[in-house]
Coordinates of C-alpha atoms in Angstrom, one line a residue:
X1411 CA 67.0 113.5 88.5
X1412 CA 68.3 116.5 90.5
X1413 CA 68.8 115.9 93.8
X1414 CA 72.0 117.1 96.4
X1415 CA 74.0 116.2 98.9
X1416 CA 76.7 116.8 102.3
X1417 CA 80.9 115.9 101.5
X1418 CA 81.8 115.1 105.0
X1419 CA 84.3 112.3 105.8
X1420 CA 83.3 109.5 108.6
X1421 CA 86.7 110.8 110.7
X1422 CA 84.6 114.6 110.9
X1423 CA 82.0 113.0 113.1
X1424 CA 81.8 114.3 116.7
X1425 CA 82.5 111.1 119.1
X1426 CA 84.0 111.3 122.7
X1427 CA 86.5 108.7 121.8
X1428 CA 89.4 111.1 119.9
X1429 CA 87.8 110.0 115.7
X1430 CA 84.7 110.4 114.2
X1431 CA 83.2 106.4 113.7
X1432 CA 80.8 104.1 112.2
X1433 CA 78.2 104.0 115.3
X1434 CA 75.1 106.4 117.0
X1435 CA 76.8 110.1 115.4
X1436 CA 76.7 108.6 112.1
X1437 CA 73.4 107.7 112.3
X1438 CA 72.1 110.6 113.6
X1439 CA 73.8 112.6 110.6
X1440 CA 71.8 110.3 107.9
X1441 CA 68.6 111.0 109.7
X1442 CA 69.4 114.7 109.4
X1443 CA 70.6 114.2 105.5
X1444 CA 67.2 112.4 105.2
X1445 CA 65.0 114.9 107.3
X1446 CA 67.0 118.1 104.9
X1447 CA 66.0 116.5 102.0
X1448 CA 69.4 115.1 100.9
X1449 CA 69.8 112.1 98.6
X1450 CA 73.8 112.1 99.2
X1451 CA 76.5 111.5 101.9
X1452 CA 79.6 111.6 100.5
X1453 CA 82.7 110.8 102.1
X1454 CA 86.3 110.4 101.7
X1455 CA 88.3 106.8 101.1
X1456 CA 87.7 104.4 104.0
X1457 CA 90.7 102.5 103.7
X1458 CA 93.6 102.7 106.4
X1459 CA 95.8 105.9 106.8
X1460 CA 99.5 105.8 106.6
X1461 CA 101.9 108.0 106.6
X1462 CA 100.9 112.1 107.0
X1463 CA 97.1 110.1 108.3
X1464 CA 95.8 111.0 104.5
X1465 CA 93.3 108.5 103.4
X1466 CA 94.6 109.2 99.4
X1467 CA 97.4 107.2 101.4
X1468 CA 97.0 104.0 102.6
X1469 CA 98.5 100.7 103.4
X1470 CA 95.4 98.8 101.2
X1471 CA 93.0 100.0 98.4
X1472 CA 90.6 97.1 99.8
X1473 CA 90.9 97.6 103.5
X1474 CA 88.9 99.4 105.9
X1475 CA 89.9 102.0 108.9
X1476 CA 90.5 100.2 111.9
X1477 CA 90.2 104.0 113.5
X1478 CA 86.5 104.3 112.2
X1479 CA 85.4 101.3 113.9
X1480 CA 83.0 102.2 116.6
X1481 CA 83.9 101.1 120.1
X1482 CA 80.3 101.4 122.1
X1483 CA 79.1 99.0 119.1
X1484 CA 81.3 96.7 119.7
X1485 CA 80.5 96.7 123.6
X1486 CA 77.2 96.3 122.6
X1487 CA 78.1 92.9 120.6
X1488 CA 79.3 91.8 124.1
X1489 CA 83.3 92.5 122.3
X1490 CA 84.4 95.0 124.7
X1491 CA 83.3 96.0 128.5
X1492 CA 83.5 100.2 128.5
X1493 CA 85.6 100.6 131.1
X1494 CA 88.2 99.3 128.7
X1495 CA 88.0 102.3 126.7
X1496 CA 86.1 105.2 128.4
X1497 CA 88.1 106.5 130.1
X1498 CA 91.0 106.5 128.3
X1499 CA 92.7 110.3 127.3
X1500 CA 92.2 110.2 123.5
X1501 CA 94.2 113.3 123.7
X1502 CA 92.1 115.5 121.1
X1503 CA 89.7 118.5 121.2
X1504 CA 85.7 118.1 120.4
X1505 CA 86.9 119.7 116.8
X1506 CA 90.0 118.0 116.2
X1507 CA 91.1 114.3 115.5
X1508 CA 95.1 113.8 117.4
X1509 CA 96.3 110.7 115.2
X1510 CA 99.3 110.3 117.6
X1511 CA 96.5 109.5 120.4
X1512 CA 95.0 106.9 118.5
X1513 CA 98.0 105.4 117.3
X1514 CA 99.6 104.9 120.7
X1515 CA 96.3 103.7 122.2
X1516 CA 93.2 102.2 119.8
X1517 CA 95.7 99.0 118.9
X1518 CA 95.3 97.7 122.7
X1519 CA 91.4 98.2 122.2
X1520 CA 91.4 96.2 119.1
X1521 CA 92.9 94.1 120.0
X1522 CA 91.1 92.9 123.2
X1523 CA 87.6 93.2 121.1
X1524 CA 89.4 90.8 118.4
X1525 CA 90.9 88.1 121.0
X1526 CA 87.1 88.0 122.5
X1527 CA 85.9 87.4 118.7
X1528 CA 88.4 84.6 118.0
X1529 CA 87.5 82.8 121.1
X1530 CA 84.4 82.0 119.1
X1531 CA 84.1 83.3 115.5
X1532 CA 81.1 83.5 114.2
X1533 CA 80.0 81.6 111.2
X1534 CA 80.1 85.0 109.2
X1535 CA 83.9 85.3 109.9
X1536 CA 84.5 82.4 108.4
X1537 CA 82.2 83.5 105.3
X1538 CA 84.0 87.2 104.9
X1539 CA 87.3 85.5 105.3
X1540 CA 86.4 83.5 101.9
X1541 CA 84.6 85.9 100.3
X1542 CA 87.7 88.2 100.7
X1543 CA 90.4 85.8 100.5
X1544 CA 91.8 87.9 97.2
X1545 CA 93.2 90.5 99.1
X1546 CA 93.0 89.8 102.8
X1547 CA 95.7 87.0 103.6
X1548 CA 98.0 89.2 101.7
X1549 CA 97.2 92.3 104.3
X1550 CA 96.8 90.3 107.0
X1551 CA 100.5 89.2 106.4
X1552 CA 101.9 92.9 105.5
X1553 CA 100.3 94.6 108.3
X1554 CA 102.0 91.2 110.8
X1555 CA 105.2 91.7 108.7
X1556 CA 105.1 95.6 109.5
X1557 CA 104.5 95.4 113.4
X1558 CA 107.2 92.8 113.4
X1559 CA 110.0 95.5 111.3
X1560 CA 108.9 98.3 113.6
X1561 CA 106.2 99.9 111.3
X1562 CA 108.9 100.1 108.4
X1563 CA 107.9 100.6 104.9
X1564 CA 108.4 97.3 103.0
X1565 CA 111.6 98.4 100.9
X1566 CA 113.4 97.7 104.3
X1567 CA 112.6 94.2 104.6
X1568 CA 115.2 91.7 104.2
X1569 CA 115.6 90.9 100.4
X1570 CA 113.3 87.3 100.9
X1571 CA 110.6 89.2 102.0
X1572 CA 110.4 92.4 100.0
X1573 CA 110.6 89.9 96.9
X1574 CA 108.2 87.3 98.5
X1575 CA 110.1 84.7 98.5
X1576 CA 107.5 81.6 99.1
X1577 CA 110.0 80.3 101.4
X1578 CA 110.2 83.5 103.5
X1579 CA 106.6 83.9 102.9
X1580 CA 105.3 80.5 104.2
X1581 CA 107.8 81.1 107.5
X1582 CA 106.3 84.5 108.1
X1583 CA 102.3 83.3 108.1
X1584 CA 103.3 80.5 111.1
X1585 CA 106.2 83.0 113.0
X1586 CA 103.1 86.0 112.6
X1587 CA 100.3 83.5 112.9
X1588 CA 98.3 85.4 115.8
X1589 CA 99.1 88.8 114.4
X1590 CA 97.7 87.6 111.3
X1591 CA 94.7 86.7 112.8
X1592 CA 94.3 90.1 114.9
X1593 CA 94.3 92.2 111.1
X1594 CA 91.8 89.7 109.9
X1595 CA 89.9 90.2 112.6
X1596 CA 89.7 94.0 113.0
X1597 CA 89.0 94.0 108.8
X1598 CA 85.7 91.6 109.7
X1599 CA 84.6 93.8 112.4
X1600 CA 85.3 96.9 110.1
X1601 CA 83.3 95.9 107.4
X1602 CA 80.3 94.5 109.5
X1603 CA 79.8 98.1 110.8
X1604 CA 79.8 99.6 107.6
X1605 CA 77.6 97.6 106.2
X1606 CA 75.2 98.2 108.7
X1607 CA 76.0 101.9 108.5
X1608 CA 75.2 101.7 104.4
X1609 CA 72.0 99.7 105.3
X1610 CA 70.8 102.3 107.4
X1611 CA 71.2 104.9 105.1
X1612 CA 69.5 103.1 102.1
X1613 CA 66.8 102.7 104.3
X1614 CA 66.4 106.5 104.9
X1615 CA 67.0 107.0 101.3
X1616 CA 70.5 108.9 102.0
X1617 CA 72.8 107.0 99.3
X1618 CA 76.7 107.3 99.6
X1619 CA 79.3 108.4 97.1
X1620 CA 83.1 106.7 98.0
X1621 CA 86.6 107.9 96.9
X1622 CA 88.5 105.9 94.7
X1623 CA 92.1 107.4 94.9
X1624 CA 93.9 107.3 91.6
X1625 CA 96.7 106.1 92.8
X1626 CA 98.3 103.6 95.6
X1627 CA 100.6 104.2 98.5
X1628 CA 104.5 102.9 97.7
X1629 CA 104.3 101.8 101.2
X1630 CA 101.5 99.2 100.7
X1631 CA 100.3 95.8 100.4
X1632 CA 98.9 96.8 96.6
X1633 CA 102.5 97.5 95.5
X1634 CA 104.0 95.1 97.8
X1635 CA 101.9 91.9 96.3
X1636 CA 102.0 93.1 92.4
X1637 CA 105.0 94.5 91.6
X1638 CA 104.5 94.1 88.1
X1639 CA 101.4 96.2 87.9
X1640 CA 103.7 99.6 89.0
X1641 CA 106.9 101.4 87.4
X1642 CA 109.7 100.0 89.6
X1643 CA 113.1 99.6 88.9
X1644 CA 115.2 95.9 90.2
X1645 CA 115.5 97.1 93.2
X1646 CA 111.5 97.6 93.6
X1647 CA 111.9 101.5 94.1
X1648 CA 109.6 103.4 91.6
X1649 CA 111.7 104.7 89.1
X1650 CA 109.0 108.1 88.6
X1651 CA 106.2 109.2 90.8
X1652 CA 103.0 111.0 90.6
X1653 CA 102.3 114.7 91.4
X1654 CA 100.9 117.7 89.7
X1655 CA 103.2 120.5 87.9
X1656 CA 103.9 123.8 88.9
X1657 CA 100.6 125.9 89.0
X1658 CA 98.6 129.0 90.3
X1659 CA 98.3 127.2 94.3
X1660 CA 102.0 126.2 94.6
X1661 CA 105.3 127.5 92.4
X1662 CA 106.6 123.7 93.3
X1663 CA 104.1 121.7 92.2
X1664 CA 102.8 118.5 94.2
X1665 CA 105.2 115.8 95.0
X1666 CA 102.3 113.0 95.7
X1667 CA 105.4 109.9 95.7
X1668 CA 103.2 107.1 94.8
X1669 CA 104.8 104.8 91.8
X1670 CA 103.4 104.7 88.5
X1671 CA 101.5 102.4 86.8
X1672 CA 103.0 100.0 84.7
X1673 CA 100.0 100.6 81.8
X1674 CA 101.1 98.1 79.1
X1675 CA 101.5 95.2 81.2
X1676 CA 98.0 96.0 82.9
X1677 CA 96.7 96.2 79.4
X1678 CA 97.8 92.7 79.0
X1679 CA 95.3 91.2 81.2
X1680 CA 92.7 93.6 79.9
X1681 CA 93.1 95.3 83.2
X1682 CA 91.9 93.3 85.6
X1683 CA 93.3 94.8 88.4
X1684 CA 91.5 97.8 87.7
X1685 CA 88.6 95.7 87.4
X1686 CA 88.7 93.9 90.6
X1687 CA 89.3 97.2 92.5
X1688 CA 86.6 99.2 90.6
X1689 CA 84.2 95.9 91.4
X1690 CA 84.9 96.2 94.9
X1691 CA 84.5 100.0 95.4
X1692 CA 81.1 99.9 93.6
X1693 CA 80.0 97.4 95.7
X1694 CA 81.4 99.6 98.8
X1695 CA 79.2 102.0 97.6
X1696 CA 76.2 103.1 95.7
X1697 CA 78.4 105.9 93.9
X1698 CA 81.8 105.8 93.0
X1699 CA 84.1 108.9 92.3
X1700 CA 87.3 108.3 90.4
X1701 CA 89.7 111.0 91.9
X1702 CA 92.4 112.7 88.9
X1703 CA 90.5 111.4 86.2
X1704 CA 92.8 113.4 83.9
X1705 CA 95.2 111.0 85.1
X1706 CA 94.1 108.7 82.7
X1707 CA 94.4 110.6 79.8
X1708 CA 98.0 111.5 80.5
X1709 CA 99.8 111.4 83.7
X1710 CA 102.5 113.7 85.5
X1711 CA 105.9 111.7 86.2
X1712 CA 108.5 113.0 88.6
X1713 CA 112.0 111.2 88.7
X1714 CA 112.1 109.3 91.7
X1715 CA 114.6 110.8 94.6
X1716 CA 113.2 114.8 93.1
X1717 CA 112.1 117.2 96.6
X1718 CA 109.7 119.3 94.2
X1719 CA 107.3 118.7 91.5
X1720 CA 109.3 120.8 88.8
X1721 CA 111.0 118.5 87.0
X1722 CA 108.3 116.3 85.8
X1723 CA 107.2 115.2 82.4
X1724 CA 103.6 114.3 81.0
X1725 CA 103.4 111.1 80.0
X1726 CA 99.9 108.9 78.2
X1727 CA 98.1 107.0 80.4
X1728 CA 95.4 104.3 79.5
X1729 CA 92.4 106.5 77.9
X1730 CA 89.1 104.7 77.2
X1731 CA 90.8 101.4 76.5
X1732 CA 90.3 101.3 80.6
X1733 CA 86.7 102.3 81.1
X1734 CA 85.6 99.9 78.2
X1735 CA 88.0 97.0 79.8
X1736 CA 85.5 98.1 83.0
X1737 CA 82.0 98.4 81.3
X1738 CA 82.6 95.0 79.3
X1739 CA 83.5 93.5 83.1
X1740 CA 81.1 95.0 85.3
X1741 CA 78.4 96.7 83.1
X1742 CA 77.6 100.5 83.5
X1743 CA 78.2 101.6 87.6
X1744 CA 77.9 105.0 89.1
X1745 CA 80.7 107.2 88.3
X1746 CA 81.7 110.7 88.7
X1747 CA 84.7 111.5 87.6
X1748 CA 87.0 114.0 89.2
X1749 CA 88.0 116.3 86.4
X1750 CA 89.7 119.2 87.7
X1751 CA 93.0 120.2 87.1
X1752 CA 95.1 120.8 84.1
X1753 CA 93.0 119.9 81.8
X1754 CA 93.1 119.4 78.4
X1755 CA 91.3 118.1 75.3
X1756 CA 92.6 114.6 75.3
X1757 CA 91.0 114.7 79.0
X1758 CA 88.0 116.1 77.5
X1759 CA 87.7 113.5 74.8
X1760 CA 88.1 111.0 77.6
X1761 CA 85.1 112.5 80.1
X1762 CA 83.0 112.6 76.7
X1763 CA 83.2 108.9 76.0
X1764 CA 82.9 107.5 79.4
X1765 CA 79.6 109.0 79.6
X1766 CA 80.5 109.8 83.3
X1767 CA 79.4 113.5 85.1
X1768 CA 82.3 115.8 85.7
X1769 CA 83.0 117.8 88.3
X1770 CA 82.5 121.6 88.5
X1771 CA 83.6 123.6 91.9
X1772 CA 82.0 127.1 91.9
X1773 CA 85.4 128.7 94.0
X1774 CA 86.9 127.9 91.2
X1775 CA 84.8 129.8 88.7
X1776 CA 86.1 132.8 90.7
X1777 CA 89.2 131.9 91.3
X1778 CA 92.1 133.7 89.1
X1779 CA 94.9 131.1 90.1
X1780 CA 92.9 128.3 88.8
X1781 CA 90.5 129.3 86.1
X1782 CA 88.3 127.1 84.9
X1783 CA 84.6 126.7 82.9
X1784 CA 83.4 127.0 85.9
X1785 CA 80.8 129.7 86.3
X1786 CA 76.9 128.5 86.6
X1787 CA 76.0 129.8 83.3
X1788 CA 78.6 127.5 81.3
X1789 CA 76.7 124.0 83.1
X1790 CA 75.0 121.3 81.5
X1791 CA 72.9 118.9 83.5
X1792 CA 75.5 116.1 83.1
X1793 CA 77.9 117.3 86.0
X1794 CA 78.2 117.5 89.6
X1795 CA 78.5 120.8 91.2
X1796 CA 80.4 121.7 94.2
X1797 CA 80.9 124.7 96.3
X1798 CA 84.4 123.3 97.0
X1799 CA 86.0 119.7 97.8
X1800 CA 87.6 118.7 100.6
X1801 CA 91.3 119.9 99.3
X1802 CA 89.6 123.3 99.0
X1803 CA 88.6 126.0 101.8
X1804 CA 85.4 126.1 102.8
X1805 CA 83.2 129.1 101.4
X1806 CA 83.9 131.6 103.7
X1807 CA 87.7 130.5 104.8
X1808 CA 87.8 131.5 100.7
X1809 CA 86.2 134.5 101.0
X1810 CA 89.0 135.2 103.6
X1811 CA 91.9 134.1 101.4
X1812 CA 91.6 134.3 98.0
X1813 CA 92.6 137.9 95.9
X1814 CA 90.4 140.6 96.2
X1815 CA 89.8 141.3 93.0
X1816 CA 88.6 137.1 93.1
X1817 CA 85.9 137.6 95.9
X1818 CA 84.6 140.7 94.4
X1819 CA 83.5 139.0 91.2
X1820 CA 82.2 136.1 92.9
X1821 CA 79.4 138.9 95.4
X1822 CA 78.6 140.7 92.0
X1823 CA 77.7 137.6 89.7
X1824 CA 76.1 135.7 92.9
X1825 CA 74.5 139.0 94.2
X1826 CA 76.1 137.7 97.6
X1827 CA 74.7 140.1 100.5
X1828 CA 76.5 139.5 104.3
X1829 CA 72.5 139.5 105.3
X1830 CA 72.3 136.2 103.8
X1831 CA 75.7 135.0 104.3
X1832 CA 78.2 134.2 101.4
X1833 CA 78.4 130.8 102.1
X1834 CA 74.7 130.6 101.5
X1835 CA 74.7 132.8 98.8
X1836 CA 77.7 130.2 96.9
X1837 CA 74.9 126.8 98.2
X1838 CA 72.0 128.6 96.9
X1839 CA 74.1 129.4 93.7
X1840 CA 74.8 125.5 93.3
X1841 CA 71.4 124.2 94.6
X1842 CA 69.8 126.8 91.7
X1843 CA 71.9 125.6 88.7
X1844 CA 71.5 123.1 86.1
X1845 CA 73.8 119.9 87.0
X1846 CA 71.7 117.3 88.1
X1847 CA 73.8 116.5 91.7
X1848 CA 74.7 119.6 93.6
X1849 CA 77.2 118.6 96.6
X1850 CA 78.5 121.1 99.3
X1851 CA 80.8 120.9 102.0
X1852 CA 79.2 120.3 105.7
X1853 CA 81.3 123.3 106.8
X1854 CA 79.3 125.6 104.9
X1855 CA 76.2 124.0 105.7
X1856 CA 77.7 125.5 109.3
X1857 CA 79.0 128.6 108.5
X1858 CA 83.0 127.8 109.3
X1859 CA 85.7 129.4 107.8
X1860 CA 89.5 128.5 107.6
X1861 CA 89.6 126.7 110.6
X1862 CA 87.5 123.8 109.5
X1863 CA 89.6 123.3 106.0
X1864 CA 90.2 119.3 105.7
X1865 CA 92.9 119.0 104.3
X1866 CA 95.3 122.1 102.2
X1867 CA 97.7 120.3 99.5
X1868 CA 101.1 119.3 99.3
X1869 CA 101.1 120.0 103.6
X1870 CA 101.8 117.7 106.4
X1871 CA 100.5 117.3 110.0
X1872 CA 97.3 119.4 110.5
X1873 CA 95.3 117.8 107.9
X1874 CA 92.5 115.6 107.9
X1875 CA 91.7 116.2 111.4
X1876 CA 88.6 118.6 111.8
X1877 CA 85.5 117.3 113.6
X1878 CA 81.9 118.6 113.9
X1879 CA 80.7 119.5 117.4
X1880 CA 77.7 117.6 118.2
X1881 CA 74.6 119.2 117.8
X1882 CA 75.9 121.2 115.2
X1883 CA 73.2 119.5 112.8
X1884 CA 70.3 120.4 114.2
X1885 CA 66.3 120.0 113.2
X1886 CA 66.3 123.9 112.7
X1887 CA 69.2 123.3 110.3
X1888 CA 67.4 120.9 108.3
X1889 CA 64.2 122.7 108.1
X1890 CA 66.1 125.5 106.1
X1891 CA 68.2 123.0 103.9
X1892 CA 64.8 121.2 103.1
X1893 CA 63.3 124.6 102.3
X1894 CA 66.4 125.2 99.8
X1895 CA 65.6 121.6 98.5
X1896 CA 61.9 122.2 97.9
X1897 CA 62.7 125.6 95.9
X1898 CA 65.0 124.6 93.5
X1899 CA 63.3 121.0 93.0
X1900 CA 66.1 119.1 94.9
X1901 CA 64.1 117.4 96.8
X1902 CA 64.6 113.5 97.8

C-alpha cells in the first residue's frame, strides 16, 4: 500500500516549557498528520539522553525520556499544581531546546509529581512495575547509583559495584531505596503518556515508526547489567568501538565509542537479548526501524583509547543467523532497515533475505560525496524513500551546502523551478515515485534551511535541539500536503 509520512522527533515540538513533550502539541501534530493525509509519524529513539543529549546515546535501550514527559498532563492528573513549574526560566528560545536548563531544573519537577504518586500508587503502578520488572530494578538502581557518584559513568564506581557484587548490590537497593523508587516512578509516568499518545494516533489513523539504535551507550545500564553480551576487556573497558571509516562527509571518520558486541556468546543463547529488545520496541511501536543495518553484515571496530575513526578494521557481524533467531521468536514485525552507508554485497545479501524495505534518501542520489543507487528511476516498491534523515540537512539547507556541480544535477533531473520551491520539488519527487512509504523531513514540509538541521555527525553541543514554532502546521498546510497525497495515490 503506498502511503507517506512526517520524521519529526517528540523533543521538535513547540511547548513553553524549554522540550517538545508527550501532551496538547503532540496531539495537535497527529490531527494535522491525519487531516494531510499522512499514515506516518516517525520519530527518533525515546529512550533517555546522555552524554552530548543524543538519543542514539542513552543510559537504557528500554527506558523512556523523563524530559518528554508532559508537565500540564501531569497537573491535570492532580500530580503537580502549575505554579510549580510555570513559571520557571527554562532558559531556551521558541526554536531551540537548552539541555543545560532542563538538566539543572525538570529533576525538582519530577520529582515532586513522583513523591505525590507514591503517596498513593495506583494499582497500575504496581502492574507496570511487574510487567517490567526485566529491566526496570536494574535502571532504577543505575540511575540511584549515578546520582549518588555525581553523575559518573559506571567504570568509576568502586570495584563491588562496577562488577555487581550481590553484596554491594543488595546494600545499594536499601542505602538508594527512595531514589530508586523516584526512577521507577518517572519511567511509570513516562510510559502512561505515551501510551496514550500512541492510542491517540491509532485512532486518527497516524501510525508511528520508532528508532532502534544499533548500538548501546558504554555508559549504561545495558552494558552495565550484561557484560558478557559486549567486547570488554577484565577491566570492563571495551577493548574496540563502533564508528564509520573515513568517507566523502568527514576525512576522520566517526568515532561513535559504544563497545562491541560480543556475537558468539549472544549466539549461544540464540540471541535472546536481541530478542527481548526487538520485542519490546515493536511493541513501543507499530514500526520499527533498525538504524546501521549494515552493521550486521560486518561491523567497523576502532581500538579503544583511538581520537579518530582511521584506524579501524571491518570485522563480521551476525548476518541472517539474527533476523531468523527474531522471526522464529517473535514472528514477522514491521521493519525498515536503515541501509545506508558503505555498503556492500554481503549487506545486500543480508537486506534480500530479511525481506525488510530499505532505505533510499533522494540528497543522496545527487550527492557526489556519498553516491549511491539512489536516483528515482533505480526504485522498486520495496523501499522507503526519504528526502533526507535527521543526520542530513534539510532540502534546502542542502541546496545551500552541497557542490555546485551536486545541486545542479539534482534542478535538471527534478525539473526544480524557485516558483515551486526546491524543497517541494525534492517532496513531490519522493511522493511521485515507486517505494511504497515515502517519508520527509517536517522542515521541508516548512520550508527551513540550515538552521533547522537536527543533528550534523561526529559534532557535539548544538545538536538535537531544533523546535517547531507553534502554528507552523497549519490547516492551509495540510490542505496542500493532502492535495500532494491525493495525486500521487498516497492517500490514508
Amino acid at each position: 500500500m503506498r502511503a507517506s509520512g512526517v520524521l519529526m522527533h517528540l523533543s521538535s515540538l513547540p511547548s513553553p516549557y524549554g522540550i517538545g513533550t508527550m501532551g496538547r502539541a503532540a496531539r495537535e501534530f497527529v490531527d494535522f498528520l491525519a487531516a494531510a493525509g499522512q499514515r506516518y509519524w516517525q520519530i527518533l529513539p525515546i529512550c533517555p539522553t546522555s552524554y552530548g543529549d543524543s538519543p542514539y546515546q542513552s543510559f537504557s535501550t528500554f527506558a523512556g525520556n523523563p524530559y518528554l514527559i508532559d508537565l500540564d498532563l501531569l497537573a491535570a492528573d492532580g500530580l503537580l499544581q502549575r505554579e510549580e513549574y510555570a513559571d520557571i526560566d527554562w532558559e531556551s528560545t521558541p526554536d531551540r531546546v537548552n539541555y543545560g536548563a532542563l538538566y539543572r531544573k525538570r529533576w525538582e519537577v519530577l520529582r515532586k509529581a513522583c513523591g505525590r504518586l507514591l503517596q498513593a500508587p495506583p494499582a497500575a503502578y504496581a502492574d507496570f512495575c511487574a510487567e517490567n520488572a526485566f529491566w526496570l530494578p536494574d535502571y532504577a538502581l543505575f540511575m540511584a547509583l549515578k546520582d549518588e557518584h555525581g553523575g559518573c559513568a559506571w567504570t568509576q564506581w568502586e570495584p563491588a559495584l562496577r562488577r555487581r557484587d550481590p553484596a554491594a548490590l543488595d546494600a545499594a537497593r536499601t542505602r538508594c531505596a527512595g531514589a530508586i523508587g523516584f526512577w521507577q516512578a518517572v519511567q511509570y509516568l513516562f510510559f502512561a503518556q505515551w501510551r496514550a499518545l500512541k492510542h491517540y494516533a491509532n485512532q486518527k489513523g497516524v501510525f508511528i515508526i520508532g528508532d532502534l539504535p544499533i548500538y548501546v551507550a558504554a555508559d549504561s545500564v545495558d552494558v552495565w547489567s550484561a557484560p558478557e553480551a559486549f567486547q570488554l576487556g577484565p577491566d570492563l573497558l571495551p577493548t574496540e568501538v563502533a564508528g564509520c571509516p573515513p568517507d566523502g562527509f568527514s576525512a576522520t571518520g566517526q568515532l561513535w565509542g559504544n563497545p562491541l558486541y560480543n556475537w558468539d556468546a549472544m549466539a549461544r543463547n540464540d540471541y535472546a537479548w536481541w530478542v527481548r529488545r526487538i520485542r519490546v520496541l515493536c511493541s513501543t511501536y507499530d514500526v520499527l526501524r533498525i538504524d546501521h543495518f549494515r552493521g550486521f553484515a560486518g561491523y567497523y571496530a576502532i581500538p579503544y583509547g583511538s581520537t579518530d575513526a582511521c584506524n579501524g578494521r571491518w570485522r563480521t557481524g551476525p548476518g541472517i543467523a539474527l533476523f531468523r533467531a527474531v522471526e522464529n521468536a517473535l514472528g514477522k514485525r514491521d521493519i525498515i532497515a536503515e541501509d545506508l552507508g558503505f555498503l556492500t554485497d554481503d549487506v545486500r545479501e543480508l537486506l534480500r533475505e530479511s525481506g525488510y524495505p530499505g532505505m533510499k534518501v533522494l540528497e543522496f542520489a545527487f550527492d557526489s560525496r556519498d553516491g549511491g543507487d539512489y536516483l528515482p528511476h533505480t526504485y522498486t516498491r520495496h523501499c522507503v524513500v526519504y528526502t533526507g534523515t535527521h543526520d542530513n540537512e534539510p532540502v534546502n539547507g542542502w541546496f545551500d551546502t552541497a557542490p555546485a556541480a551536486d545541486t545542479r544535477k539534482a534542478v535538471d533531473y527534478l525539473k526544480l523551478t524557485r516558483e515551486e520551491g526546491y524543497h517541494w520539488g525534492m517532496m513531490r519527487a519522493a511522493w511521485a515515485s515507486v517505494a511504497d512509504l515515502a517519508i520527509v523531513q517536517a522542515q521541508d514540509l516548512l520550508g527551513l534551511g540550515h538552521e533547522a538541521r537536527m543533528n550534523v555527525p561526529s559534532t557535539l553541543g548544538t545538536n538535537w535541539c531544533w523546535r517547531v514554532l507553534s502554528g507552523a502546521f497549519d490547516d492551509a498546510l495540510a490542505r496542500k500536503v493532502r492535495h500532494h497525497m491525493e495525486l500521487y495515490g498516497r492517500l490514508n
